[in-house]
CSV table of C-alpha atoms in Angstrom, one decimal:
chain,number,residue,atom,x,y,z
A,23,UNK,CA,79.7,118.6,92.1
A,24,UNK,CA,78.1,115.3,93.0
A,25,UNK,CA,75.4,115.2,95.7
A,26,UNK,CA,75.3,112.6,98.4
A,27,UNK,CA,72.5,110.8,96.7
A,28,UNK,CA,74.3,110.6,93.4
A,29,UNK,CA,77.5,109.5,95.2
A,30,UNK,CA,75.6,106.8,97.0
A,31,UNK,CA,73.9,105.7,93.7
A,32,UNK,CA,77.3,105.5,92.0
A,33,UNK,CA,78.7,103.3,94.9
A,34,UNK,CA,75.7,101.0,94.6
A,35,UNK,CA,76.0,100.7,90.8
A,36,UNK,CA,79.7,100.0,91.1
A,37,UNK,CA,79.0,97.3,93.7
A,38,UNK,CA,76.3,95.8,91.4
A,39,UNK,CA,78.5,95.8,88.4
A,40,UNK,CA,82.2,95.5,89.5
A,41,UNK,CA,81.4,93.7,92.7
A,42,UNK,CA,79.3,91.0,90.9
A,43,UNK,CA,80.8,87.6,91.9
A,44,UNK,CA,81.7,86.5,88.3
A,45,UNK,CA,83.9,89.6,87.8
A,46,UNK,CA,87.6,88.7,88.2
A,47,UNK,CA,88.3,91.5,90.8
A,48,UNK,CA,85.1,91.5,92.8
A,49,UNK,CA,86.9,91.0,96.1
A,50,UNK,CA,89.0,94.2,95.6
A,51,UNK,CA,85.8,96.1,94.7
A,52,UNK,CA,84.2,94.9,98.0
A,53,UNK,CA,87.4,96.0,99.9
A,54,UNK,CA,87.0,99.5,98.5
A,55,UNK,CA,83.2,99.8,98.8
A,56,UNK,CA,82.3,97.9,102.0
A,57,UNK,CA,82.8,98.6,105.7
A,58,UNK,CA,84.9,95.9,107.4
A,59,UNK,CA,81.9,95.3,109.7
A,60,UNK,CA,79.2,95.2,107.0
A,61,UNK,CA,76.0,93.4,108.0
A,62,UNK,CA,74.2,91.4,105.3
A,63,UNK,CA,70.6,90.3,105.6
A,64,UNK,CA,70.2,87.5,103.0
A,65,UNK,CA,66.7,86.4,102.0
A,66,UNK,CA,65.2,87.0,105.5
A,67,UNK,CA,67.6,84.5,107.1
A,68,UNK,CA,67.2,84.3,110.9
A,69,UNK,CA,70.7,85.8,111.4
A,70,UNK,CA,72.6,88.2,109.3
A,71,UNK,CA,76.1,87.6,108.0
A,72,UNK,CA,78.5,90.0,109.8
A,73,UNK,CA,81.8,91.2,108.6
A,74,UNK,CA,83.5,91.7,105.2
A,75,UNK,CA,85.5,88.5,105.2
A,76,UNK,CA,82.5,86.3,106.1
A,77,UNK,CA,80.5,88.0,103.4
A,78,UNK,CA,83.2,87.4,100.8
A,79,UNK,CA,83.2,83.7,101.7
A,80,UNK,CA,79.4,83.5,101.4
A,81,UNK,CA,79.3,85.3,98.1
A,82,UNK,CA,82.0,83.1,96.6
A,83,UNK,CA,80.0,80.0,97.6
A,84,UNK,CA,76.9,81.3,95.8
A,85,UNK,CA,78.8,82.1,92.6
A,86,UNK,CA,80.5,78.7,92.6
A,87,UNK,CA,77.0,77.2,92.2
A,88,UNK,CA,76.2,79.4,89.2
A,89,UNK,CA,79.5,80.4,87.6
A,90,UNK,CA,77.7,81.7,84.5
A,91,UNK,CA,75.1,83.8,86.3
A,92,UNK,CA,74.5,87.3,85.1
A,93,UNK,CA,72.1,90.1,86.0
A,94,UNK,CA,70.1,92.6,84.1
A,95,UNK,CA,69.7,95.9,85.9
A,96,UNK,CA,66.3,97.3,86.4
A,97,UNK,CA,65.2,100.3,88.5
A,98,UNK,CA,67.7,102.1,90.8
A,99,UNK,CA,66.3,104.5,93.5
A,100,UNK,CA,68.3,106.5,96.0
A,101,UNK,CA,67.0,108.3,99.0
A,102,UNK,CA,68.7,109.5,102.2
A,103,UNK,CA,71.5,107.0,103.0
A,104,UNK,CA,69.9,104.1,101.1
A,105,UNK,CA,69.9,102.8,97.5
A,106,UNK,CA,67.7,100.1,96.2
A,107,UNK,CA,67.9,98.4,92.9
A,108,UNK,CA,66.0,95.6,91.1
A,109,UNK,CA,67.6,93.1,88.8
A,110,UNK,CA,66.8,89.9,87.0
A,111,UNK,CA,69.4,87.2,87.5
A,112,UNK,CA,69.8,84.2,85.3
A,113,UNK,CA,72.2,81.3,85.2
A,114,UNK,CA,72.8,77.5,85.3
A,115,UNK,CA,73.5,75.6,88.5
A,116,UNK,CA,76.7,73.7,87.6
A,117,UNK,CA,78.2,73.7,91.1
A,118,UNK,CA,77.0,73.3,94.7
A,119,UNK,CA,74.6,76.0,95.8
A,120,UNK,CA,73.5,76.4,99.5
A,121,UNK,CA,74.3,72.7,100.1
A,122,UNK,CA,72.5,71.5,96.9
A,123,UNK,CA,74.6,69.4,94.5
A,124,UNK,CA,74.7,70.6,90.8
A,125,UNK,CA,71.4,70.1,88.9
A,126,UNK,CA,72.5,71.4,85.5
A,127,UNK,CA,69.2,73.4,85.4
A,128,UNK,CA,68.8,77.1,84.6
A,129,UNK,CA,67.2,79.7,86.9
A,130,UNK,CA,65.8,83.1,86.2
A,131,UNK,CA,64.4,85.2,89.0
A,132,UNK,CA,63.9,88.8,89.9
A,133,UNK,CA,65.6,90.2,93.0
A,134,UNK,CA,65.9,93.4,95.1
A,135,UNK,CA,69.0,94.8,96.8
A,136,UNK,CA,68.9,97.6,99.4
A,137,UNK,CA,72.2,99.1,100.6
A,138,UNK,CA,72.7,101.5,103.4
A,139,UNK,CA,75.8,103.7,102.8
A,140,UNK,CA,77.6,105.8,105.4
A,141,UNK,CA,80.9,107.7,104.9
A,142,UNK,CA,81.2,106.3,101.3
A,143,UNK,CA,81.0,102.7,102.5
A,144,UNK,CA,78.3,100.0,102.4
A,145,UNK,CA,77.5,99.3,106.0
A,146,UNK,CA,74.3,97.3,105.7
A,147,UNK,CA,72.9,95.2,102.9
A,148,UNK,CA,69.5,93.5,102.4
A,149,UNK,CA,68.9,91.1,99.6
A,150,UNK,CA,65.7,89.4,98.6
A,151,UNK,CA,64.7,87.0,95.8
A,152,UNK,CA,62.1,84.3,95.6
A,153,UNK,CA,64.1,81.3,96.8
A,154,UNK,CA,61.0,79.1,96.4
A,155,UNK,CA,61.0,79.9,92.7
A,156,UNK,CA,64.7,79.1,92.5
A,157,UNK,CA,64.2,75.7,94.2
A,158,UNK,CA,61.3,75.0,91.9
A,159,UNK,CA,63.3,75.8,88.8
A,160,UNK,CA,66.1,73.6,90.0
A,161,UNK,CA,63.6,70.7,90.3
A,162,UNK,CA,64.0,70.4,94.1
A,163,UNK,CA,60.5,71.4,95.0
A,164,UNK,CA,57.3,70.6,93.0
A,165,UNK,CA,55.5,73.5,91.4
């Protein structure tokens, strides 16, 4: 019998793998795993992105910028109603990304995801990576 912690960890890992934006059926995975009113805190932005459909649109735009991006899973820790995992993401910017035209340059950066899970659904999501390092690697900001 799975414990709540192992169930939450399984949800988070499925989200990280099958819900990754380069997977062909990521949207269906999000429908299954996320609350319709999920709240996403992206890189300490002033305002979170609210709602499943708004988050799908935002995610699609990120992956259009880096269609070859992949992640390497690092640590995964579950406690109470939260799961955190660390990955390394790597890809080439061949499409528009956060309003930036394609640079053709590669990016490699570490990131952290924290998910709050309630009733078997992701209800809140925090994501942090070093966007300064991303912009430097894209040649948009001097190092």
